[in-house]
Amino acid sequence: MQHSAASSTCLKFLTRILPPLLIATLIFMAAFGYVMLRETRSEIDRNVAMFADSLIPVIDDLLWNFQQEELSSALATLSSNPAMRRAEIFDSNNELFVAYGDPPDRDARAVEAPILHPLTDGTARRLGRLVVHYDYSKAETTLMAHFIGQVIRLLIIIMVMLVSGYFAYQRVIGRPLGLLLNGIRETNSEGKPGMVQWDGNDEIGEIIHAHNRMVKHLSDKESALAESEQRYRQLFDNAMIGIFETSKEGNIRNANATVADILAYPSVDALLEVDLERHYVDPKDRLKLWEILLTKGRVTNYRVQLRRADDVVIWAELSGKLNPDGSFNATLEDVTAQRAARQAVVERDELHRAFFEENNAVMLLHDPMDLTIQFVNPAACLFYGYSEAELTSMTIRDLNSMDDAEIFEELKHAADEKRGYFKQVHTLKSGTRRDVEVFTGPVSIGRRQLHYSIVHDVTEKRRMEARLKRMATRDQLTGTYNRHAFFEKGKKEIARAQRYGHPLSLLMLDLDKFKNVNDAHGHSVGDEVLRVFALRCRAGLRETDIFARLGGEEFAALLVETDEETAVAVAERMRRTAADEPIVTEAGEMAVTISIGMAALQDKEGMAILLQRADKGLYEAKAAGRNRVRKN
């Protein structure tokens, strides 16, 4: 069977390809023979003409000297070309002088050339003419024999190729094709997949591999279908929701165990052929159900009260589809507990709404994706001065006065400090800015994820905190840093300078003979002198420098990123300013001078050692006569 199918295919191929192939071959050989014949004749014509041209000089001399015997010998050379039959020499009177060869046939061709003898005066004398007769017969005979031989060889080659092609076809196509056909017949006749064993990787091999993949795919599909049917049966039997089918009369024809449990039957068999109508608490519910089915063909989540076999009333939901034969496929679910839970949710939502709307705290609900405000309580409207419609048309960013950089920085601080709230500044409708603390957390409303924020106005609290912070870090008289703050900030700057290898210098300043001002003019004038002096010093320093009053008339300045030479220049400038610009007080102008000790930070030196060296420089400046700068 396999060999017959493959042979049949091969014969069909040969019967379709062989006739046009032979015809094309014959046409090609005929055209080739015609071209070769034309070329052969042209070659003979050229050879005869060349023979005549080469013979003319020899005949010219021989004929001039009347050497007739030598002329015959010269003409005899035409026998070297089988196409030439006869050569003739005619004299100037056009009479035959010498001839060689057989008389030409009627179809013979001829080439004629004049015989000219050059004279001494440069002219030529016509001695006669040479005529060479020739034909194509022998050349055509030879060419025909050669052509027939070529045709025979070509036909032999074609036959060899056809036979080789047939055997190659049988090996490459016929055999795998036969195996494939057998595999297909085996699949159809026996009803089971028939795999084909073939290792080729050519096109036929790909077809066979595709067949094997298809057969395996079908086999896998059948296995999967059987498994699916088994799983469906298991799902049907073990489903937590009731699944059943009723006839058009309303009797249950098929159901799973869950339906029996919901209706309080001991088994599925006890449930079969039961009319569901008896289980409706209100028969109108059944009529309404069938009205929906007859109108729409299906029903979804139809809620109804049913009476179980043990007379317990439950709430159930029916969903299903009406079949063309009038049967009804449906699911049944006991939603008694869900209904009670939903009622509890409704009551809880009402409680939450009352809590949200009646609370005196400012409350906002906004979408975290686009920051739009979704809900606000009356307290929020009262605080911001906007109506509910105005607030719900705004975003959280519209209320927040902070820019993106400030918001990001606050988020970072809140994370670092592990705070549960954010410090922000909100703008009211009146334009007033208020400091607020925002407590924000996620909340789900239905399927929506929102952010729930409680906003506390802490403006007064912030002001009090700022005031207390200033009191804790600032000198109350001069407004400069106090001793404690100076040491705290100084330690940080020293650590930073040593970490990165940056220069840092410390100035210790003391007002010369300040006790005389207090004794002569009173403490109020002395306080005024200290305040003005501190202001002038702060004005002459950079914002990054730290200036503080350590006590009495003693001050200190920590110059960051400042080497010793620069620090001395700064100290001299401060000394000259104090000496050259008297301070105006209620008691008149007060001329004050200052003594300054300077120390530049050294490796591994702490705040105490640096301060001690600067203080030593201050002592040396006073000992040297005051109103001067000394470094240590």
XYZ file of C-alpha atoms in Angstrom:
632
model
C 0.000 0.000 0.000
C 2.819 2.363 0.911
C 4.802 1.591 -2.292
C 1.663 1.841 -4.464
C 0.723 5.297 -3.128
C 4.252 6.613 -3.536
C 4.594 5.098 -7.067
C 1.273 6.557 -8.089
C 2.381 10.008 -6.971
C 5.718 9.616 -8.755
C 4.079 8.424 -12.010
C 1.684 11.344 -11.925
C 4.645 13.638 -11.515
C 6.546 11.983 -14.411
C 3.567 11.980 -16.782
C 3.104 15.665 -16.132
C 6.741 16.723 -16.342
C 8.212 14.293 -18.945
C 6.334 15.393 -22.135
C 7.044 19.115 -21.737
C 10.621 18.271 -20.710
C 11.181 16.175 -23.876
C 9.542 18.787 -26.083
C 11.647 21.520 -24.524
C 14.768 19.376 -24.996
C 14.013 18.715 -28.682
C 13.244 22.366 -29.328
C 16.492 23.334 -27.621
C 18.525 20.765 -29.609
C 16.897 21.859 -32.872
C 17.704 25.479 -32.162
C 21.212 24.516 -31.119
C 21.708 22.446 -34.320
C 20.460 25.282 -36.467
C 22.864 27.710 -34.841
C 25.764 25.252 -35.192
C 24.902 24.727 -38.910
C 24.950 28.461 -39.523
C 28.225 28.833 -37.702
C 29.767 25.914 -39.615
C 28.772 27.357 -42.981
C 30.075 30.768 -41.975
C 33.353 29.173 -40.875
C 33.679 27.386 -44.264
C 32.967 30.641 -46.113
C 35.696 32.400 -44.132
C 38.198 29.575 -44.604
C 37.653 29.462 -48.400
C 37.997 33.250 -48.659
C 41.164 33.152 -46.576
C 42.524 30.298 -48.762
C 41.895 32.313 -51.890
C 43.456 35.437 -50.398
C 46.562 33.506 -49.264
C 46.951 31.784 -52.641
C 46.754 34.960 -54.794
C 50.390 36.188 -54.143
C 51.783 32.735 -55.030
C 49.685 32.387 -58.197
C 50.613 35.979 -59.216
C 54.336 35.142 -59.446
C 53.792 31.737 -61.019
C 51.357 33.020 -63.576
C 53.654 35.964 -64.484
C 56.443 33.489 -65.209
C 54.061 31.009 -66.945
C 54.949 28.177 -64.569
C 51.895 26.069 -65.302
C 53.098 22.955 -63.531
C 53.826 24.896 -60.353
C 50.395 26.514 -60.615
C 48.787 23.051 -60.568
C 50.784 22.175 -57.482
C 49.681 25.401 -55.779
C 46.029 24.703 -56.575
C 46.409 21.183 -55.187
C 46.636 22.621 -51.664
C 42.828 22.997 -51.681
C 42.638 19.311 -50.750
C 43.550 20.363 -47.202
C 39.945 21.602 -46.824
C 37.332 18.910 -47.557
C 34.746 21.563 -48.342
C 36.676 22.851 -51.424
C 35.984 20.870 -54.636
C 37.827 22.651 -57.453
C 40.149 25.645 -58.092
C 40.375 27.367 -61.481
C 42.670 30.067 -62.912
C 41.449 32.142 -65.829
C 43.786 34.341 -67.846
C 43.201 37.956 -68.755
C 41.063 36.817 -71.737
C 38.818 34.919 -69.342
C 39.930 31.584 -70.716
C 40.642 28.677 -68.405
C 44.362 28.443 -67.911
C 44.799 25.887 -65.122
C 42.274 23.858 -63.068
C 42.514 21.346 -60.231
C 39.781 19.197 -58.711
C 36.497 17.613 -59.734
C 33.880 19.567 -61.621
C 31.573 21.274 -59.081
C 27.949 20.314 -58.487
C 25.150 22.597 -59.451
C 24.627 23.593 -55.802
C 28.286 24.351 -55.180
C 29.321 27.804 -54.134
C 32.262 29.800 -55.506
C 34.687 32.460 -54.362
C 36.377 34.576 -57.032
C 39.497 36.765 -56.550
C 41.389 38.852 -59.182
C 45.080 38.104 -59.879
C 47.011 41.404 -60.041
C 50.765 41.737 -60.673
C 52.407 44.942 -59.372
C 54.554 46.915 -61.870
C 57.576 49.117 -61.213
C 55.637 52.293 -61.828
C 53.380 51.495 -58.930
C 50.426 50.251 -61.008
C 49.154 46.664 -61.212
C 48.412 44.553 -64.242
C 45.461 42.162 -64.217
C 46.735 38.709 -65.133
C 43.421 36.886 -64.627
C 41.242 35.602 -61.850
C 41.107 32.726 -59.338
C 37.840 30.846 -58.780
C 37.463 28.379 -55.847
C 34.364 26.104 -55.852
C 33.191 24.588 -52.555
C 30.082 23.128 -50.842
C 28.797 22.274 -47.298
C 27.843 18.660 -47.812
C 30.732 16.953 -45.980
C 30.667 19.472 -43.132
C 26.905 19.136 -42.801
C 27.185 15.347 -42.761
C 29.834 15.501 -40.019
C 27.797 18.054 -38.084
C 24.616 15.958 -38.347
C 26.423 12.880 -37.036
C 27.821 14.912 -34.169
C 24.368 16.428 -33.487
C 22.661 13.017 -33.416
C 25.335 11.779 -31.017
C 24.749 14.750 -28.751
C 20.981 14.156 -28.814
C 21.462 10.511 -27.930
C 23.844 11.398 -25.079
C 21.402 14.027 -23.812
C 18.506 11.556 -23.905
C 20.626 9.030 -22.036
C 21.474 11.675 -19.431
C 17.767 12.579 -19.115
C 16.825 8.934 -18.684
C 19.573 8.429 -16.090
C 18.417 11.547 -14.265
C 14.770 10.400 -14.390
C 15.643 6.974 -13.056
C 17.857 8.509 -10.371
C 15.141 11.037 -9.606
C 12.587 8.248 -9.302
C 14.732 6.321 -6.809
C 15.625 9.556 -4.997
C 11.927 10.451 -4.892
C 11.098 7.056 -3.493
C 13.749 7.465 -0.802
C 13.229 11.126 0.084
C 9.494 11.627 -0.543
C 7.814 8.329 -1.377
C 8.815 6.412 1.725
C 8.060 9.149 4.321
C 4.875 10.047 2.430
C 3.760 6.438 2.547
C 4.500 6.289 6.266
C 2.494 9.480 6.747
C -0.467 8.062 4.780
C -0.364 4.880 6.829
C -0.325 6.951 10.000
C -3.355 8.953 8.812
C -5.230 5.773 7.794
C -4.416 4.197 11.141
C -5.844 7.256 12.914
C -9.058 7.161 10.870
C -9.648 3.416 10.872
C -8.701 2.526 14.435
C -9.811 5.743 16.068
C -6.498 6.289 17.823
C -3.524 8.470 16.995
C -0.942 6.962 14.666
C 2.542 8.371 15.138
C 5.021 8.242 12.244
C 8.617 7.333 12.985
C 10.844 9.531 10.821
C 14.038 11.397 11.656
C 14.385 13.602 8.572
C 14.624 17.367 8.982
C 13.639 18.408 5.446
C 10.226 19.710 4.331
C 8.662 16.197 4.338
C 10.195 15.622 7.740
C 8.654 18.882 8.957
C 5.252 17.740 7.630
C 5.637 14.414 9.452
C 6.738 16.173 12.621
C 3.743 18.520 12.268
C 1.498 15.447 11.875
C 3.008 13.898 14.982
C 2.547 17.160 16.894
C -1.059 17.373 15.708
C -1.719 13.752 16.683
C -0.103 14.350 20.082
C -2.066 17.590 20.445
C -5.326 15.759 19.651
C -4.401 13.001 22.062
C -3.581 15.562 24.737
C -6.849 17.352 24.010
C -8.789 14.099 24.392
C -7.000 13.404 27.656
C -7.569 16.990 28.783
C -11.238 16.718 27.795
C -11.610 13.557 29.828
C -9.862 15.211 32.770
C -12.007 18.310 32.284
C -15.159 16.226 32.337
C -13.950 14.535 35.509
C -13.054 17.884 37.086
C -16.408 19.314 36.015
C -18.163 16.399 37.654
C -16.111 16.938 40.814
C -16.796 20.683 40.714
C -20.468 20.042 40.166
C -20.679 17.566 43.000
C -18.447 19.497 45.418
C -19.359 23.078 44.556
C -20.150 25.276 47.554
C -22.984 26.824 45.549
C -26.060 24.855 44.593
C -26.367 23.810 40.934
C -29.543 22.218 39.619
C -31.729 21.638 36.564
C -35.510 21.570 36.446
C -37.859 20.281 33.782
C -40.339 22.595 32.116
C -42.908 21.335 34.635
C -40.708 22.610 37.485
C -39.468 19.281 38.833
C -35.778 18.927 39.765
C -34.055 16.556 37.305
C -30.433 16.967 38.406
C -28.747 18.690 41.326
C -25.606 18.609 43.438
C -25.304 17.929 47.153
C -25.228 21.643 48.021
C -28.812 22.101 46.776
C -29.900 19.218 49.009
C -28.089 20.827 51.972
C -29.647 24.258 51.324
C -33.174 22.813 51.156
C -32.494 20.403 54.086
C -32.893 17.134 52.160
C -30.917 14.122 53.366
C -29.544 13.313 49.872
C -29.698 14.335 46.237
C -31.880 11.303 45.448
C -34.500 12.553 47.931
C -34.470 15.918 46.113
C -35.015 14.590 42.585
C -38.463 15.049 41.057
C -39.393 17.476 43.843
C -41.473 20.432 42.631
C -39.732 23.639 43.689
C -43.062 25.471 43.897
C -43.696 23.984 47.322
C -40.562 25.696 48.674
C -41.561 29.286 47.772
C -42.746 31.217 50.828
C -44.655 33.563 48.545
C -45.968 31.843 45.348
C -45.916 35.263 43.615
C -42.125 35.140 43.703
C -42.183 32.045 41.466
C -44.570 33.693 39.011
C -42.372 36.791 38.861
C -39.281 34.599 38.292
C -40.875 32.890 35.283
C -42.068 36.197 33.892
C -38.422 37.368 33.853
C -37.254 34.097 32.295
C -39.893 34.198 29.548
C -39.052 37.833 28.813
C -35.241 37.883 29.030
C -34.366 34.189 28.875
C -32.147 34.463 31.951
C -32.168 35.749 35.515
C -29.336 37.016 37.716
C -29.247 37.232 41.526
C -32.986 36.911 41.902
C -33.532 37.113 45.662
C -36.406 35.119 47.142
C -37.515 33.564 50.438
C -37.641 29.749 50.467
C -38.967 27.335 53.047
C -36.665 24.389 53.621
C -37.860 20.828 54.136
C -37.484 21.376 57.898
C -39.768 24.497 57.684
C -36.876 26.902 58.292
C -37.248 30.060 56.138
C -34.098 31.263 54.382
C -33.138 33.978 51.908
C -31.750 32.582 48.650
C -30.465 33.931 45.329
C -31.273 32.284 42.009
C -29.303 32.791 38.782
C -29.839 30.808 35.631
C -30.886 30.448 32.009
C -33.994 29.128 30.321
C -33.230 26.430 27.731
C -35.074 26.120 24.396
C -36.807 22.917 25.587
C -38.279 24.763 28.581
C -35.843 23.332 31.142
C -34.098 25.656 33.573
C -30.405 25.498 34.524
C -29.687 27.551 37.615
C -27.548 28.110 40.677
C -28.914 28.423 44.191
C -27.148 30.171 47.068
C -28.182 30.625 50.678
C -27.658 34.369 51.346
C -29.341 34.548 54.737
C -26.044 35.240 56.516
C -24.937 37.634 53.752
C -28.178 39.578 54.012
C -27.735 39.932 57.754
C -24.100 40.987 57.268
C -25.099 43.500 54.605
C -27.666 44.972 56.922
C -24.976 45.277 59.565
C -22.728 47.013 57.033
C -25.496 49.472 56.196
C -25.964 50.265 59.853
C -22.215 50.617 60.308
C -21.994 52.926 57.279
C -24.711 55.085 58.759
C -22.772 55.222 62.008
C -19.564 56.149 60.166
C -21.355 58.807 58.140
C -22.776 60.314 61.305
C -19.291 60.224 62.869
C -17.772 61.872 59.780
C -20.369 64.585 59.348
C -20.959 65.480 62.985
C -17.348 65.451 64.165
C -15.817 68.822 65.047
C -12.430 67.772 63.646
C -11.623 68.743 60.051
C -11.930 65.606 57.902
C -11.163 65.135 54.196
C -11.303 62.192 51.806
C -9.174 62.515 48.635
C -8.091 60.340 45.733
C -4.359 59.488 46.087
C -3.967 59.223 42.294
C -5.037 62.720 41.224
C -5.302 64.325 44.730
C -8.910 65.456 44.064
C -10.995 65.987 47.196
C -13.927 63.553 47.193
C -15.693 64.179 50.521
C -15.489 66.778 53.304
C -17.333 67.173 56.589
C -19.005 70.393 57.762
C -16.070 71.110 60.088
C -13.782 71.283 57.025
C -16.088 73.794 55.321
C -16.139 75.893 58.493
C -12.354 75.804 58.882
C -11.358 76.547 55.266
C -14.239 78.923 54.542
C -15.262 77.076 51.354
C -18.581 75.411 50.627
C -18.737 71.648 50.171
C -19.126 72.055 46.398
C -16.078 74.325 46.262
C -13.908 71.987 48.305
C -14.871 68.882 46.287
C -13.897 70.700 43.091
C -10.380 71.328 44.447
C -7.312 69.176 45.099
C -5.271 68.748 48.247
C -2.505 70.734 46.540
C -4.859 73.719 46.252
C -5.034 73.851 50.048
C -1.358 73.170 50.707
C 0.854 76.291 50.592
C 4.096 74.268 50.509
C 5.966 73.648 47.242
C 7.104 70.231 46.036
C 10.557 70.502 47.606
C 9.101 71.462 50.985
C 6.534 68.654 50.833
C 9.236 66.117 49.971
C 11.430 67.367 52.796
C 8.546 67.105 55.260
C 7.788 63.538 54.123
C 11.443 62.676 54.736
C 11.413 64.282 58.192
C 8.202 62.442 59.106
C 9.758 59.120 58.068
C 13.012 59.837 59.929
C 11.160 60.925 63.081
C 8.644 58.074 62.712
C 5.776 60.515 63.039
C 2.226 59.466 62.201
C 1.324 62.896 60.903
C 2.655 65.560 58.536
C 3.405 69.196 59.309
C 1.941 71.399 56.593
C 0.768 74.948 55.952
C -2.757 75.279 54.536
C -4.298 78.392 52.993
C -7.874 79.329 53.876
C -10.308 80.964 51.465
C -9.584 84.296 53.140
C -5.884 83.923 52.231
C -4.844 83.264 55.822
C -2.194 80.604 56.247
C -2.522 78.156 59.112
C -0.066 75.607 60.435
C -1.720 72.194 60.503
C -0.905 68.626 61.421
C -2.421 66.144 58.954
C -3.085 62.550 60.027
C -3.572 60.509 56.833
C -4.322 56.855 56.194
C -5.837 54.658 53.474
C -9.514 53.771 53.501
C -11.660 51.674 51.150
C -15.091 52.878 50.075
C -16.637 50.238 47.886
C -13.978 49.454 45.297
C -12.309 52.818 45.638
C -9.080 53.351 47.550
C -9.040 56.834 49.127
C -6.940 58.667 51.699
C -8.695 59.760 54.880
C -7.148 62.858 56.496
C -7.838 64.516 59.830
C -6.529 68.097 59.938
C -5.641 69.775 63.236
C -5.027 73.538 63.386
C -1.750 73.905 65.342
C -0.901 77.490 64.404
C -0.817 78.703 68.017
C 0.995 75.586 69.076
C 3.701 76.179 66.439
C 4.096 79.790 67.494
C 4.524 78.738 71.102
C 7.022 76.034 70.118
C 9.040 78.555 68.068
C 9.016 80.984 70.971
C 10.165 78.309 73.414
C 12.840 77.116 70.985
C 14.142 80.648 70.592
C 14.196 81.111 74.342
C 16.128 77.870 74.719
C 18.787 78.703 72.095
C 18.994 82.519 71.992
C 20.397 85.096 74.341
C 17.424 87.188 75.473
C 19.315 90.473 75.500
C 21.274 90.372 72.193
C 19.334 87.803 70.158
C 22.501 85.862 69.442
C 22.956 82.178 70.219
C 23.422 81.425 73.903
C 26.254 79.419 75.392
C 24.437 76.071 75.232
C 23.388 76.483 71.588
C 26.874 77.676 70.647
C 28.480 74.549 72.060
C 25.903 72.236 70.387
C 26.340 73.808 66.950
C 30.093 74.186 67.431
C 30.583 70.472 68.075
C 28.721 69.612 64.855
C 30.752 72.076 62.765
C 34.038 70.824 64.230
C 33.065 67.217 63.469
C 32.104 68.165 59.917
C 35.349 70.126 59.348
C 37.468 67.240 60.607
C 35.500 64.684 58.549
C 36.055 66.524 55.260
C 39.374 68.204 56.099
C 37.999 71.763 55.912
C 39.493 74.724 57.839
C 37.677 76.253 60.833
C 38.616 79.105 63.253
C 37.285 80.388 66.579
C 37.268 84.020 67.803
C 36.860 84.929 71.479
C 35.769 88.612 71.921
C 35.576 90.676 75.091
C 34.593 94.349 75.496
C 37.442 96.232 77.143
C 36.617 97.812 80.552
C 32.881 97.288 80.030
C 32.321 97.410 83.805
C 33.095 101.142 83.690
C 30.123 101.674 81.317
C 27.737 99.928 83.691
C 29.127 101.743 86.714
C 29.054 105.177 85.062
C 25.809 105.026 83.098
C 23.803 102.131 84.494
C 22.881 98.687 83.238
C 20.277 99.938 80.721
C 22.982 101.819 78.796
C 25.297 98.826 79.165
C 22.584 96.540 77.766
C 22.101 98.891 74.796
C 25.845 98.815 74.113
C 25.818 94.978 74.167
C 22.798 94.805 71.803
C 24.288 97.215 69.247
C 27.706 95.566 69.462
C 26.134 92.121 68.840
C 24.145 93.429 65.856
C 27.284 94.943 64.285
C 29.205 91.711 64.753
C 26.443 89.602 63.235
C 26.177 91.994 60.282
C 29.895 91.594 59.593
C 29.784 87.786 59.600
C 28.384 85.276 57.118
C 25.095 83.497 57.625
C 26.944 80.202 58.023
C 29.135 81.562 60.839
C 28.013 81.007 64.448
C 28.028 84.041 66.761
C 27.058 83.737 70.425
C 27.149 85.550 73.760
C 28.883 83.305 76.254
C 28.161 85.510 79.224
C 28.495 89.148 80.416
C 30.484 91.102 77.839
C 32.162 87.938 76.408
C 31.261 86.756 72.878
C 32.473 84.013 70.536
C 32.401 83.560 66.754
C 32.934 80.208 65.011
C 34.081 80.845 61.424
C 33.379 77.817 59.187
C 35.474 77.141 56.077
C 37.961 79.798 57.344
C 41.699 79.357 57.695
C 43.963 81.160 60.191
C 44.982 84.029 57.889
C 41.414 84.852 56.925
C 40.244 84.563 60.532
C 42.868 87.117 61.628
C 41.647 89.506 58.906
C 38.025 89.091 60.073
C 39.051 89.698 63.684
C 40.959 92.875 62.739
C 37.959 94.167 60.802
C 35.648 93.574 63.776
C 38.166 95.292 66.123
C 38.458 98.360 63.866
C 34.688 98.637 63.463
C 34.223 98.610 67.242
C 36.956 101.178 67.801
C 36.055 103.540 64.934
C 32.267 103.601 65.306
C 31.007 104.759 68.734
C 27.678 103.374 69.888
C 24.883 105.927 70.299
C 22.946 105.467 73.569
C 20.585 107.592 75.647
C 23.672 108.688 77.603
C 25.434 109.775 74.420
C 28.027 108.139 72.204
C 29.983 105.342 73.820
C 33.403 104.478 72.387
C 34.217 100.828 73.049
C 37.132 98.648 72.108
C 37.433 94.880 72.068
C 40.168 92.358 72.556
C 40.088 89.208 70.430
C 41.755 85.841 70.790
C 41.893 83.573 67.732
C 42.612 79.862 67.327
C 42.484 77.737 64.151
C 41.253 74.144 64.403
C 43.953 71.489 64.525
C 43.770 67.752 63.905
C 41.790 65.727 66.425
C 41.053 68.818 68.488
C 37.759 69.102 70.342
C 35.608 72.087 71.199
C 37.040 72.452 74.704
C 40.704 72.572 73.566
C 39.914 74.964 70.707
C 38.024 77.278 73.090
C 40.818 77.073 75.611
C 43.414 78.157 73.007
C 41.229 81.023 71.776
C 40.619 82.133 75.365
C 44.388 82.096 75.962
C 44.803 84.367 72.920
C 42.157 86.707 74.393
C 44.056 86.811 77.672
C 47.294 87.686 75.841
C 45.512 90.465 73.910
C 44.268 92.044 77.148
C 47.669 91.662 78.775
C 49.275 93.371 75.785
C 47.177 96.514 76.357
C 43.719 95.549 74.986
C 42.123 96.609 71.627
C 44.128 94.087 69.687
C 44.051 90.544 68.188
C 46.184 87.625 69.281
C 46.236 84.156 67.781
C 47.201 81.025 69.611
